[in-house]
Structure formats: C-alpha cells, structure tokens
C-alpha cells in the first residue's frame, strides 16, 4: 500500500475462502513521513572548501552518516563536509519507527595554480610585481586579505609603498576555484624630514634642522656646496653662518646600511636682521605712553613695570604710578633683535571741569579733590581766597575764567596747564500765586512763572516732599498749610517761593427731628466744636418760634419744611447747613368701616381701617372684638355699638375714626314676601325667603285646602308657582317657615303669599 498523506488511517483485511466464507480484521495505523532533503547531487566543491550537506535539517531525527572522513558531525542533523577527493556521503535517518536513506555525491575541483615574481626590496618605494598561472589570466591585487580596495586587475602591478608591505593577489575567474597568494616587499628607503628652503638672518649662527624619521636606519652623511658650513659635515645638523644676505645651496648625500642613497639640495636664504628701533610719544603729566615701531613682523613689548606687555606695532600703555621706566622692544622676524629705552613718567593728576556754575553769585570751589602733592599757581587772583592752594574758592558777580599752572616738585621740569570758567547765569525771576483762604476742602490750582524758556518747576508740600511739576499744579489741602515752588534753570540754579493756603473747615453739625406730628413743637440745633466762634441766621422764619440767630431754634411747621442756617466764622467763610422736617398727619388717610354694618345678636361683622405696617391700632369698646390691636378685627356685638379706632404712626402721631354697627333681632332680619308674579319677565318670578343671619331653614307652601304645594330646606331655593310641573293660577297660599338663628334658637313664621299675574 502507498500513502500520499501523513496522519491516522484504519486498515481493514478481509479474507474469503473457497466456499465463499469471509472474515475481516481492522487496525488503526499512524502514517509519518521523514521529509529530509540533502544538497542536490552531484555537488561541485573547490578543493579546500567546506559545505553543509542538509537542506532542511531537523534535529528530532537520528542520523547515521557514512563515511565520516573529513566530516564534522556538529550537529549530526547537518554536518560540515570538506572532502579532499570525490566522495559519496550516505545517511540513515530514523524517528524510531520509520527509516529512510539518503545520499549526496560531492565532486572535488582543483584550484587555479599561482606564481608571483618581482621586487623583494626597494630604495625609493617603487615596486613592480608579476603574477602568472597556466589556468587563468584573471588577477586581482590588494594590500589586505579583504581585497578592499582592489589596487590592480592585471598580471603586472606597478605601485609605490611607504614602509614594508604585504601584497595579496587572487587568481581565477567566477567559474574557477580561485587561489589567493601573498608577496611581501621590504621598503629600505631613507626617510628624512627637512625643509628644502630655509631662511635665516645674516651674521647669525644656525643649525640646519634635518631629522631621520626611521630609527632603524644607520646613515652615512656628507654635505657639499657653498662654504657656509662651519661645523661638522658628516652629521644631519651642521652649523652654518652667512656673513651677508643672499642665497646659498647645500648638497646632501645620505646612505643607509642597505646601500640605499638619498641626494638632495637645500637652499638657504640669508636676510638682513630686523631693526628693533621704536619711537615714544608722551605728554607730560600723564601716565599713558604711546610706542610705535615698524609693522609686518612679530613684536613683543615690555614696559618695564613688571606687568605691561604688548604685541602690536603701535601700543598705548598706562602706568599705575609715576617713575623712571625702561621700555624694551623685542622683534622676532626670522631672528630676534631687541632695544631698550628709558623714560621718566610723571603723573600730574588734575581734572578741572570746563566750567562751574555760580548760582546767584554764590561761592564755588575750583578744584575739589585737588592733590596737595603738587604746586599750584592760579590767575587772575580777583575773587579768589588763595591763588596758591589746590582748591581755591571763587566769589564773582559775573562770568570769569581762571587759569592754573601745576607741577610735581618730585619730578622737576614737567608743568601742566589747565583752565576753568566760573559761569554766573541770569536771575530766574520767579513769580508765584498769592496766599489764599479756603472755606472747605476743595481742589485749587497754584501757578508759577519765571524768566527764560528752559525752566523746570517742582512743587513740594510743607514737609519738602515733591508733589508735582510744571507751571501749574492742582492741590486739595486737608489743613492750613503752605506749598513750596522751586524753579530750576538749565544751569541747575534754583529759586524758591512759598504759597500759604489757610483752610477753615466748618466744625459743626446740625441735628433735630426728621419727623414731627402736625401741630407739635420741637427743636433744631447746631453743635459746634469747642473754641469756635460762629454766628447764625436761620430760615424760614415763619415756622420758628422765638429767636432765629442762635444755635438752637424752636420750630412748629404745618407742612414738610427744610430749615437752613448760615454759619459765619467772621474770617470770610460762610457755610450753610440744612435740616428737613416731615410733618406727619395720619388723619389724612384714616377711616373706619363695618361689613356688614347691620347684624343680629351673635352674628359677626368685619371691622376695617387703613392698613399700614408702620401703624399701631387700638379699637374700642373692646367687648365682642376678636383683637383690639389690629387693623381688621372681627366684631360680634349684642346691641347697636359705635366702634372707634385710634391709629398711631411710627413717629407717635395719632388719629381716630368711628363706625356704628346696628344690631336687630333675628326675627326682624327674616323677610318673607306676600306676593310674586311668575310670568317669566325675570322680575319677582319666584317666592324666596331671605335673611343674612339664619343658619338652617325649612319652607313649606300649602293651598287653601292644606295640600302641600312646595317644600325646600335651602334659603337660596325659590318657588316658581308650579305644582307637579303645571303653573298655578292667581290665588292665595299659606306658608310655614321654620328657621334657626345664630344663637341656635328655632323660630316659626306663618303667613300668606299671593300669586298675581
């Protein structure tokens, strides 16, 4: 049986004998494939190369290889083969149940043969090599085994080396088994480091700078040429001397232990040595010097104080103090030259201002901080307190220029001259506002003016604090005070003036009632602070009882009135205070009302007066009232009563009003008509019993024979003159009314009623 798929299958065997009898048996079998593939056979391999033999290794199987020669079984599932001759490798693979066999043929190919010839050593770094083979004409050259970069692709290689070098050559095409060979060339070149052209200063002794960069070389040296060599001629660094400027040629021959030789020419240029001369510029009295020398060369300055150095052709340097200093210039241009000069440096430290301003001709100092180490001579002497001191004081009335000669006695012969002008500006001519008086706190404008256009104005309060600038300022004083105006001109000269402001504030207050009852009398008064001396004038006088020129008045207004008083301090200030009084008359809106104003004993009536949350109420008499202190009590009088309410407003003003409630008997309150006309004209169409006070009622109507025509227990119900739905004609009928009064007494009323048409 052949299976094409892996997995479980059931195999059944059926046996039939010659008599046609059959028997069957079945068995479940699991089918597993071992699907391992070796490299495609035959496999071509270059001699010396290796290859893995399995395409799809699986370590879960067991592998048995043969032969094992030149076979590395690590891992067994994919061994590494490196046969040196044609070989067939076989393997048996099993999973413990199934077993398969595989094999691969490996055909070994010989490598390309290679020969390399050429230089084995060089004296100048130039190398020529030749590769050959009887099986290929393809070659690649490199200086490393990675062949990166490739420096040649032909049989012959011409190149240059710097130091001993190993060359690599690869022989063979893409369809051959290539061979890699190496070839080493030794570099015996002489390696010297020097400059072929060198410049020196004439008349200087100089050692040539020639260095051997290969410490393994053993050199023999010889020099030839112009007779400027004054030292040994068999060394690399001979001593030379040029007595005059010009060009000189030296010829060098060097030979090493390998017989390699180097021959070269060195040109020596001798130039005139640099001139270190320099000039010094110096102003007497200063610590600063200026030094100048030619440019285009390296210069180093030393200013002789242990601190100052510089490197520019022109330098400015300032010393810290007076003294005699040596200034040295060193010039380094091919060769070094230097020159030193001595210079006395004297400081006369004077720094006069161009001018000093004398405001209003006041005394000024000419040289504050002048040193007493110097000698001074000032001129002219007019206005000076001393013409021979460092800082004289000058007092002049007009602009004057002073001159001074200054010298340091420690360093004679150095005198410094300077000058200063004492400038006396014109007067400012400040004019300010006059003093003023205020009767209340308010803003006022203060003004100032002065001669000239470049005037700055500054305002200050009495403490000297600045409060503003400009010709005008708005102020609001809180007390009697003064203000200072300062006018400053362009020369910072200041002129001041003072403006006094007297502030008189009313120190009194008015008081009195704000509400008064009509017809009542009260007082208004002014309370003044102690020490004040005021006079008073009150208005309107028609509502004032008594004097109107005192601080207290008696008032009796008949309507709302505003009282005013003029208060004078006798110093020009008059103030007016006012006080308004509202005259209260609650009688204007008072009333009393009863609803209803006709009742029976035991019935209630609603009393009402004006409602105002600011009022209090008092009703009388109190008998039968629900509450005597509200605007709307309930009354239950037993007899006719006149009720009076007294209203008091929030200011204590009172008013009264009265209402009378008439009390009648319950029987008198019952009304029964004696006739009605049920003709449909909406006028007196029903027989209806009326009363505002009864609580229960029963009405029965009979005809003359005693037959009941109508019956009701509702006072609002009425009889329309029908019986059993038929209208009755004109006739006289009897009625019986049974009712209950508010005091729960029952009453009966009998009578007749007529139907008329």
XYZ file of C-alpha atoms in Angstrom:
757
model
C 0.000 0.000 0.000
C 1.209 3.536 -0.770
C 0.071 6.585 1.259
C 0.335 10.141 -0.037
C -0.617 11.964 3.209
C 0.501 11.760 6.829
C -1.931 11.103 9.680
C -4.069 8.323 11.148
C -5.643 5.635 8.865
C -7.618 2.477 9.518
C -6.514 -0.656 7.550
C -9.026 -3.462 7.112
C -8.173 -7.016 5.903
C -10.991 -9.221 4.520
C -10.320 -12.963 3.818
C -12.663 -15.090 1.603
C -12.214 -18.904 1.458
C -13.096 -21.192 -1.400
C -16.502 -21.752 -0.004
C -17.282 -18.044 -0.112
C -16.963 -17.557 3.598
C -15.361 -14.268 4.710
C -13.693 -12.844 7.822
C -12.393 -9.300 8.449
C -9.962 -7.578 10.814
C -9.039 -3.833 11.084
C -6.227 -1.866 12.693
C -5.592 1.910 13.232
C -2.184 2.996 11.953
C -0.442 6.442 12.179
C 1.434 7.337 8.953
C 4.553 9.568 9.477
C 6.814 10.860 6.644
C 10.546 11.633 7.142
C 10.892 14.520 4.664
C 14.626 15.379 4.895
C 16.410 16.625 1.742
C 20.164 16.647 1.148
C 22.010 19.077 -1.129
C 21.325 18.470 -4.792
C 23.619 15.740 -6.132
C 26.184 15.847 -7.661
C 27.584 18.834 -5.662
C 30.644 20.626 -7.103
C 33.144 21.869 -4.451
C 36.513 23.614 -4.734
C 39.309 21.736 -3.070
C 39.810 23.007 0.459
C 36.282 24.461 0.738
C 33.530 23.074 3.017
C 29.754 22.673 2.723
C 26.732 21.751 4.898
C 25.057 18.619 3.466
C 21.344 19.005 4.518
C 18.862 21.492 3.005
C 16.199 21.240 5.751
C 17.784 19.791 8.913
C 15.530 18.624 11.756
C 17.280 17.605 14.999
C 14.345 15.462 16.200
C 15.502 12.557 13.993
C 18.502 10.253 14.471
C 21.181 10.444 11.731
C 23.891 7.832 10.861
C 26.493 9.123 8.298
C 28.972 7.194 6.214
C 31.837 7.730 5.597
C 32.813 10.106 8.409
C 36.145 11.059 6.826
C 36.530 14.883 6.541
C 33.086 15.249 8.109
C 32.341 17.387 11.194
C 29.203 15.939 12.833
C 28.236 19.065 14.739
C 25.310 18.920 14.520
C 24.535 15.429 13.167
C 21.378 16.789 11.542
C 23.538 18.986 9.217
C 27.273 18.043 9.271
C 30.056 20.117 7.642
C 31.945 18.234 4.873
C 35.401 19.213 3.490
C 36.493 16.199 1.350
C 39.801 16.339 -0.471
C 38.597 13.953 -3.221
C 35.338 12.881 -4.861
C 33.143 11.358 -2.129
C 29.585 9.949 -1.771
C 28.106 10.633 1.668
C 25.194 8.414 2.818
C 22.894 8.901 5.783
C 20.274 6.725 7.505
C 17.504 8.758 9.169
C 15.019 7.294 11.652
C 12.338 8.549 14.040
C 12.330 5.192 15.944
C 9.631 3.702 13.791
C 10.297 4.642 10.200
C 13.703 4.730 8.495
C 14.863 6.386 5.265
C 18.198 6.555 3.470
C 19.660 9.490 1.565
C 22.972 10.161 -0.252
C 24.838 13.028 -1.973
C 27.809 12.910 -4.375
C 30.498 15.612 -3.950
C 32.806 16.255 -6.928
C 36.111 17.960 -5.977
C 37.549 20.632 -8.328
C 41.220 21.600 -8.328
C 42.192 25.219 -7.572
C 43.949 27.564 -10.018
C 47.774 27.454 -9.698
C 49.526 30.788 -8.990
C 53.106 32.114 -9.172
C 54.276 35.605 -8.041
C 57.576 37.255 -9.033
C 59.034 40.777 -8.552
C 60.985 43.126 -6.249
C 61.635 41.931 -2.755
C 63.026 45.285 -1.582
C 63.024 48.939 -2.757
C 65.124 52.017 -2.039
C 62.733 54.563 -3.481
C 59.327 52.968 -2.647
C 58.614 51.931 -6.249
C 57.514 48.286 -6.694
C 56.840 46.062 -9.772
C 55.230 42.594 -9.291
C 54.104 39.920 -11.806
C 51.538 37.131 -11.266
C 51.237 34.105 -13.618
C 49.131 30.915 -13.972
C 48.715 28.221 -16.609
C 44.935 28.001 -15.928
C 43.718 31.647 -15.794
C 44.523 35.202 -16.837
C 42.232 36.837 -14.228
C 44.105 38.510 -11.313
C 43.183 40.987 -8.540
C 45.720 42.829 -6.308
C 45.204 44.327 -2.831
C 47.158 45.178 0.317
C 44.700 43.328 2.635
C 43.008 39.940 2.709
C 39.579 41.520 2.259
C 40.598 42.890 -1.140
C 39.153 46.286 -0.262
C 40.212 48.290 -2.093
C 41.468 46.423 -5.156
C 44.626 48.229 -6.428
C 45.145 46.234 -9.646
C 43.337 43.902 -12.050
C 46.091 42.635 -14.375
C 49.030 40.242 -14.124
C 51.528 43.103 -13.569
C 51.319 45.575 -10.667
C 53.292 48.860 -10.592
C 52.844 50.832 -7.371
C 54.589 52.794 -4.649
C 54.893 51.833 -0.999
C 55.777 53.668 2.191
C 57.119 51.039 4.544
C 57.328 47.253 4.241
C 54.126 45.990 2.592
C 52.460 42.574 2.014
C 50.544 42.289 -1.261
C 47.601 39.896 -1.831
C 46.756 38.508 -5.280
C 43.627 36.499 -6.179
C 43.846 34.332 -9.345
C 40.838 32.762 -11.079
C 37.558 33.658 -12.776
C 33.991 33.324 -11.486
C 33.693 29.759 -12.894
C 37.004 28.614 -11.400
C 38.280 27.753 -7.952
C 40.389 30.863 -7.168
C 43.736 30.842 -5.343
C 44.977 33.658 -3.059
C 48.715 34.260 -2.696
C 50.791 36.813 -0.760
C 54.066 38.588 -1.512
C 55.988 40.888 0.878
C 58.232 43.760 -0.302
C 60.573 45.444 2.156
C 60.912 49.256 1.971
C 64.553 50.277 2.599
C 64.042 53.924 1.564
C 65.793 56.666 3.536
C 63.235 58.782 5.383
C 64.465 62.257 6.310
C 62.357 65.241 7.432
C 63.563 68.715 6.430
C 62.613 71.839 4.565
C 64.167 72.221 1.098
C 64.204 76.011 1.528
C 65.175 77.683 4.789
C 65.532 81.352 5.723
C 67.943 82.758 8.355
C 69.318 86.121 9.379
C 72.786 87.001 8.124
C 75.568 87.191 10.725
C 73.645 84.639 12.836
C 74.919 81.101 13.587
C 72.317 78.477 12.650
C 71.973 74.654 12.870
C 70.138 73.004 9.988
C 67.014 71.044 11.036
C 67.270 67.636 9.292
C 65.765 64.624 11.108
C 65.863 60.849 10.482
C 62.309 59.504 10.875
C 63.371 55.809 10.716
C 65.269 54.955 13.906
C 66.335 51.592 12.408
C 68.338 53.218 9.638
C 72.101 53.565 10.068
C 73.055 56.568 7.944
C 76.249 57.930 6.496
C 76.003 61.711 5.851
C 78.035 64.057 3.666
C 77.463 67.785 2.807
C 78.899 69.787 -0.070
C 78.338 73.252 -1.564
C 78.895 76.886 -0.513
C 81.457 77.390 2.239
C 78.869 78.470 4.847
C 79.155 75.257 6.850
C 81.346 75.971 9.846
C 80.547 72.796 11.807
C 80.953 69.036 11.044
C 79.906 67.950 7.525
C 79.101 64.309 8.388
C 76.106 64.989 10.649
C 72.462 65.720 9.899
C 72.521 69.133 11.653
C 75.660 71.031 10.590
C 76.278 74.593 11.848
C 76.138 77.327 9.201
C 76.984 81.032 9.153
C 76.149 83.616 6.467
C 78.176 86.785 6.678
C 75.978 88.678 4.222
C 72.441 88.465 2.880
C 71.922 86.180 -0.182
C 71.006 82.653 -1.406
C 73.196 79.664 -0.673
C 72.921 75.978 -1.815
C 73.915 72.936 0.212
C 74.105 69.410 -1.265
C 73.138 66.459 0.959
C 74.071 62.794 0.397
C 72.735 60.127 2.817
C 73.397 56.324 2.550
C 71.873 53.601 4.779
C 73.045 50.108 5.684
C 71.106 48.617 2.741
C 73.011 50.708 0.221
C 70.066 52.948 -0.464
C 71.045 56.566 -1.143
C 69.270 59.962 -0.919
C 70.695 63.020 -2.717
C 69.040 66.444 -2.392
C 69.691 70.209 -2.412
C 68.729 72.633 0.379
C 68.509 76.365 -0.426
C 69.485 78.763 2.379
C 68.244 82.356 2.124
C 70.060 84.839 4.403
C 68.181 88.079 5.085
C 69.087 91.322 6.835
C 68.274 91.117 10.589
C 65.224 93.168 11.764
C 65.699 96.699 13.140
C 64.210 96.910 16.686
C 64.127 100.713 16.814
C 60.951 102.434 18.050
C 59.594 105.875 18.993
C 57.838 107.029 22.189
C 55.071 109.636 22.324
C 54.410 111.037 25.809
C 52.521 114.047 27.223
C 53.968 115.429 30.434
C 51.661 114.944 33.386
C 50.069 111.712 32.132
C 50.685 108.045 32.991
C 49.924 106.959 29.417
C 52.642 106.414 26.780
C 52.391 105.521 23.099
C 55.078 103.362 21.423
C 55.422 102.823 17.666
C 57.613 100.511 15.556
C 57.561 99.097 12.023
C 54.867 96.519 11.234
C 54.861 93.257 9.293
C 56.792 91.349 11.939
C 56.306 89.751 15.342
C 56.903 92.243 18.162
C 56.903 91.893 21.954
C 56.822 94.981 24.184
C 57.957 95.040 27.808
C 57.048 98.319 29.547
C 59.417 97.810 32.448
C 56.972 97.800 35.362
C 56.754 94.010 35.674
C 53.199 93.989 34.343
C 52.879 95.671 30.973
C 53.375 93.618 27.781
C 52.051 94.004 24.231
C 52.251 92.502 20.763
C 51.082 95.184 18.293
C 53.375 97.554 16.308
C 51.591 100.507 17.955
C 50.630 100.310 21.623
C 49.100 102.578 24.271
C 50.036 101.753 27.849
C 49.062 103.411 31.133
C 51.306 103.037 34.183
C 49.926 102.758 37.684
C 52.196 105.469 39.154
C 54.964 107.929 38.340
C 58.560 106.634 37.923
C 61.508 106.042 35.598
C 60.751 103.049 33.367
C 62.753 101.013 30.803
C 60.746 100.130 27.704
C 62.090 97.136 25.723
C 61.057 96.040 22.206
C 61.884 92.508 21.020
C 61.416 91.844 17.302
C 61.100 88.210 16.154
C 61.269 88.133 12.327
C 63.332 85.127 11.202
C 65.635 86.041 14.045
C 65.303 88.026 17.272
C 66.567 91.566 17.965
C 65.756 93.867 20.910
C 66.183 97.512 22.014
C 65.599 99.245 25.383
C 64.843 102.936 26.060
C 64.409 104.693 29.428
C 61.574 107.167 30.052
C 60.557 109.207 33.154
C 56.747 109.057 33.537
C 55.228 111.799 35.721
C 51.545 111.941 36.683
C 50.072 115.352 37.345
C 46.516 114.318 38.076
C 44.287 117.301 37.540
C 40.801 117.070 36.088
C 39.284 120.526 36.035
C 35.769 120.877 34.738
C 35.277 123.105 31.720
C 33.099 125.334 33.850
C 31.405 125.538 37.209
C 28.090 127.335 37.690
C 27.747 130.007 40.382
C 24.028 130.491 41.001
C 23.196 133.973 42.248
C 26.959 134.695 42.550
C 27.450 132.144 45.336
C 30.961 130.948 46.256
C 32.196 127.882 44.334
C 35.250 125.572 44.571
C 37.503 125.409 41.510
C 39.277 122.058 42.056
C 37.574 119.807 44.643
C 39.827 116.859 45.479
C 42.986 118.592 44.221
C 46.178 116.867 45.395
C 48.460 118.608 47.891
C 51.448 116.779 46.301
C 51.537 119.405 43.528
C 52.316 123.111 43.410
C 49.620 125.450 42.013
C 49.554 128.994 40.654
C 46.086 130.392 39.815
C 45.316 133.569 37.830
C 43.713 136.067 37.852
C 43.633 136.336 41.618
C 40.457 138.506 41.608
C 37.687 136.837 43.610
C 39.960 134.012 44.869
C 40.520 133.346 48.562
C 44.048 131.893 47.846
C 45.789 131.642 44.464
C 48.352 129.008 45.555
C 46.221 126.227 47.034
C 44.925 123.105 45.239
C 41.255 124.104 45.584
C 40.700 127.851 45.857
C 37.240 129.324 46.417
C 35.948 131.890 43.940
C 33.273 134.529 44.577
C 32.340 136.547 41.484
C 29.320 138.504 40.268
C 29.924 137.859 36.577
C 31.332 135.039 34.453
C 35.160 134.691 34.896
C 37.799 132.248 33.500
C 40.663 131.122 35.792
C 43.972 129.527 34.655
C 46.312 127.287 36.679
C 49.937 126.052 36.306
C 50.638 122.732 38.099
C 53.983 120.934 38.687
C 55.217 117.980 40.752
C 58.241 119.032 42.813
C 59.482 115.414 42.871
C 59.931 115.492 39.068
C 61.147 118.982 38.127
C 60.687 120.321 34.608
C 57.160 118.976 33.984
C 54.396 121.586 34.229
C 50.742 121.111 33.277
C 48.382 123.977 32.375
C 44.582 123.933 32.653
C 41.639 126.341 32.985
C 38.097 126.536 34.381
C 35.288 129.061 33.841
C 33.023 130.255 36.657
C 29.685 130.898 34.939
C 27.144 133.215 36.584
C 23.681 132.782 34.942
C 20.983 135.488 34.820
C 18.451 135.532 37.666
C 15.334 133.399 37.146
C 12.756 135.974 38.348
C 10.181 133.584 39.844
C 6.563 134.841 40.343
C 4.060 132.574 42.194
C 0.348 132.681 43.142
C -0.723 134.757 46.147
C -1.672 133.267 49.505
C -5.311 132.153 49.620
C -8.091 131.152 52.026
C -10.411 128.121 51.611
C -13.680 127.530 53.473
C -13.876 123.836 52.598
C -11.727 121.081 51.266
C -11.538 121.574 47.517
C -9.059 121.474 44.686
C -7.288 124.712 43.773
C -4.747 125.497 41.060
C -1.428 127.056 42.074
C 0.563 128.837 39.362
C 4.144 129.989 38.882
C 6.137 131.720 36.116
C 9.759 132.715 35.579
C 12.099 134.317 33.047
C 13.568 132.096 30.364
C 12.285 129.102 28.438
C 14.255 126.191 29.881
C 12.869 126.391 33.401
C 11.894 123.292 35.351
C 9.233 123.748 38.031
C 8.932 121.475 41.050
C 6.232 121.731 43.706
C 6.700 120.460 47.258
C 4.458 120.269 50.317
C 5.380 121.753 53.675
C 7.431 118.619 54.525
C 9.537 119.081 51.397
C 8.026 116.084 49.567
C 7.696 116.589 45.826
C 4.040 116.648 44.713
C 4.228 117.773 41.091
C 5.966 119.599 38.265
C 5.131 122.255 35.699
C 3.912 125.830 35.886
C 0.566 124.813 37.382
C -0.472 122.223 39.923
C -3.831 121.197 41.349
C -3.859 120.591 45.110
C -6.521 119.689 47.664
C -5.231 120.654 51.125
C -6.676 118.945 54.202
C -5.455 121.607 56.631
C -3.904 125.052 56.663
C -0.505 124.599 55.043
C 1.982 126.082 52.632
C 3.455 124.921 49.309
C 6.967 125.482 48.006
C 7.628 126.166 44.316
C 11.200 125.577 43.125
C 12.212 126.928 39.711
C 15.407 125.407 38.258
C 17.050 126.818 35.130
C 19.177 124.951 32.605
C 22.264 125.595 34.780
C 20.629 123.921 37.788
C 20.219 127.224 39.623
C 17.223 127.171 41.963
C 14.874 129.963 43.109
C 12.140 129.211 45.656
C 8.878 130.849 46.766
C 6.148 129.873 49.256
C 2.356 129.982 48.828
C 0.296 129.784 52.039
C -3.219 128.264 51.966
C -5.463 128.837 55.012
C -8.169 126.167 55.276
C -11.188 126.831 57.556
C -13.496 123.841 57.626
C -16.905 124.030 59.279
C -16.550 122.222 62.578
C -20.231 121.943 63.404
C -23.177 119.708 62.629
C -26.920 120.197 62.587
C -29.370 117.894 64.343
C -33.073 117.710 65.063
C -36.165 115.646 64.404
C -36.747 114.362 60.911
C -40.460 113.793 61.612
C -42.919 115.839 63.657
C -46.623 115.499 64.310
C -48.817 118.175 62.871
C -49.359 120.939 65.440
C -46.432 119.805 67.610
C -43.359 121.905 68.526
C -39.735 120.694 68.516
C -36.122 121.988 68.346
C -33.289 122.045 65.785
C -29.744 122.811 66.932
C -26.206 123.286 65.612
C -23.441 121.669 67.675
C -20.061 123.375 67.106
C -16.598 122.221 68.150
C -15.136 123.815 71.291
C -13.252 127.036 70.663
C -15.264 128.062 67.595
C -16.913 131.475 67.424
C -19.754 131.251 64.906
C -22.809 133.451 64.220
C -26.118 132.002 62.967
C -29.033 133.062 60.734
C -31.992 130.568 60.393
C -34.754 130.412 57.729
C -37.749 130.217 57.106
C -38.598 132.414 59.999
C -42.416 131.921 59.805
C -42.092 128.416 61.302
C -39.608 129.479 64.016
C -40.949 130.234 67.483
C -38.549 132.634 69.134
C -35.043 133.922 68.130
C -33.562 132.816 64.770
C -29.926 133.889 65.403
C -28.871 131.315 67.979
C -27.532 127.815 67.557
C -30.861 126.370 68.835
C -34.331 127.231 67.465
C -37.890 126.122 68.231
C -39.945 125.047 65.214
C -43.657 124.424 64.556
C -44.190 123.753 60.840
C -47.609 122.945 59.407
C -46.185 121.116 56.379
C -42.959 119.436 55.284
C -40.230 122.097 55.641
C -36.442 122.400 55.091
C -34.774 124.703 57.622
C -31.418 126.338 56.651
C -28.832 128.163 58.737
C -25.980 130.405 57.530
C -22.928 129.980 59.789
C -20.130 132.594 59.685
C -16.679 132.445 61.311
C -16.052 136.188 60.886
C -12.913 135.430 58.787
C -14.637 135.470 55.434
C -16.145 131.984 55.451
C -19.924 131.429 55.498
C -21.344 127.882 55.480
C -24.933 126.811 55.030
C -26.417 123.736 56.709
C -29.935 122.436 56.214
C -32.304 120.098 58.008
C -35.567 118.784 56.574
C -38.600 118.050 58.760
C -41.515 115.908 57.600
C -44.889 116.839 59.139
C -46.877 113.681 59.823
C -50.744 113.722 59.803
C -52.168 110.178 59.905
C -55.750 111.613 59.939
C -55.461 112.274 56.217
C -55.989 108.622 55.354
C -57.847 107.262 58.388
C -61.348 105.648 58.162
C -63.469 103.011 59.913
C -65.808 100.558 58.160
C -68.010 97.571 59.171
C -69.085 94.834 56.785
C -71.911 94.301 57.327
C -72.987 97.239 59.425
C -76.330 95.524 60.216
C -76.240 92.284 62.200
C -78.294 90.194 64.572
C -77.124 89.177 68.011
C -74.396 86.512 67.738
C -73.548 87.439 64.118
C -70.073 88.582 63.054
C -69.082 91.735 61.227
C -65.655 92.695 59.782
C -64.251 95.963 61.078
C -61.580 97.610 58.868
C -59.363 100.703 58.858
C -56.322 101.795 56.838
C -53.599 99.141 56.717
C -50.036 100.397 57.262
C -47.170 98.310 58.667
C -45.834 101.399 60.444
C -49.103 101.973 62.365
C -50.333 100.603 65.671
C -54.073 100.233 66.322
C -56.432 100.467 69.276
C -60.214 99.676 68.895
C -62.845 100.481 71.489
C -65.052 99.354 73.034
C -63.214 96.049 73.375
C -66.321 93.919 74.161
C -67.105 91.478 71.377
C -63.890 92.207 69.377
C -61.511 89.456 68.267
C -58.404 91.719 68.665
C -58.303 95.409 69.543
C -54.692 95.871 68.231
C -55.102 95.013 64.533
C -56.464 96.991 61.615
C -59.240 94.418 60.864
C -60.755 92.769 63.961
C -63.996 90.718 63.947
C -66.887 92.164 65.987
C -69.848 90.245 67.498
C -71.973 92.961 69.142
C -75.126 92.101 71.041
C -76.518 95.565 70.634
C -76.036 98.519 68.380
C -72.459 99.778 69.000
C -70.245 102.670 67.772
C -66.631 101.378 67.344
C -63.702 103.848 67.415
C -60.161 103.056 66.189
C -57.093 105.092 67.277
C -54.139 104.897 64.839
C -50.559 105.769 65.954
C -47.816 106.050 63.279
C -44.121 105.292 63.743
C -43.479 108.858 64.823
C -46.120 108.789 67.603
C -48.715 110.842 65.706
C -52.354 109.720 66.284
C -55.748 109.929 64.537
C -59.191 108.382 65.156
C -62.194 107.162 63.114
C -65.571 105.560 64.095
C -68.223 103.255 62.623
C -71.606 102.150 64.038
C -72.867 98.561 63.791
C -76.681 98.295 64.157
C -77.992 95.154 65.896
C -81.529 93.900 65.174
C -83.392 90.710 66.305
C -83.137 87.519 64.259
C -86.928 87.672 63.562
C -86.548 91.177 62.204
C -83.836 90.002 59.836
C -86.214 87.460 58.149
C -88.025 88.760 55.052
C -90.939 86.786 53.550
C -92.736 88.355 50.507
C -96.545 88.389 50.483
C -96.860 88.162 46.661
C -94.924 87.251 43.484
C -95.696 87.164 39.743
C -94.264 84.077 37.968
C -94.853 85.434 34.461
C -91.301 84.937 33.097
C -90.347 88.608 32.956
C -87.377 87.993 35.336
C -88.986 90.332 37.855
C -90.339 88.826 41.070
C -90.793 85.469 39.327
C -90.174 83.371 42.489
C -91.297 83.163 46.050
C -87.985 83.424 48.006
C -87.353 83.812 51.774
C -84.339 85.996 52.581
C -82.087 86.531 55.649
C -78.333 87.166 56.089
C -78.167 85.572 59.502
C -80.197 82.359 59.820
C -78.278 79.086 59.745
C -80.998 76.465 58.954
C -84.353 76.936 57.197
C -87.353 74.852 56.077
C -90.072 76.357 53.845
C -93.488 74.728 53.182
C -96.300 76.246 50.995
C -99.983 74.957 51.180
C -103.074 75.705 49.149
C -106.239 76.727 50.797
C -107.227 73.090 51.299
C -103.997 72.257 53.115
C -102.362 70.448 50.283
C -98.537 70.870 50.172
C -97.548 72.749 47.006
C -93.788 73.316 47.646
C -91.136 72.369 50.215
C -87.451 73.364 50.467
C -84.598 73.419 53.020
C -82.361 75.815 51.086
C -82.680 79.519 51.701
C -81.391 80.136 48.217
C -84.076 77.984 46.609
C -87.260 79.707 45.346
C -90.816 78.543 44.371
C -91.770 79.377 40.798
C -95.551 78.953 41.340
C -95.929 75.455 39.820
C -97.224 72.156 41.154
C -96.343 68.853 39.549
C -94.945 70.768 36.628
C -98.059 72.862 35.979
C -98.362 76.547 36.522
C -100.889 77.603 39.129
C -103.271 80.434 38.611
C -103.690 83.507 40.802
C -104.539 82.504 44.315
C -103.615 82.907 47.946
C -101.391 80.266 49.572
C -100.309 79.726 53.094
C -96.623 79.254 54.133
C -94.762 77.980 57.160
C -91.070 78.986 57.653
C -89.037 77.212 60.343
C -85.504 78.703 60.863
C -82.528 78.742 63.287
C -80.855 81.959 64.433
C -77.106 82.411 65.107
C -77.757 81.853 68.809
C -79.149 78.379 67.845
C -82.739 79.275 68.755
C -85.501 77.938 66.462
C -88.333 80.114 65.262
C -91.509 79.613 63.118
C -93.221 82.162 60.964
C -96.675 81.644 59.333
C -98.310 83.783 56.689
C -99.922 84.067 53.253
C -98.420 84.723 49.825
C -100.401 85.533 46.643
C -99.705 84.619 43.045
C -100.597 87.507 40.869
C -100.487 87.842 37.113
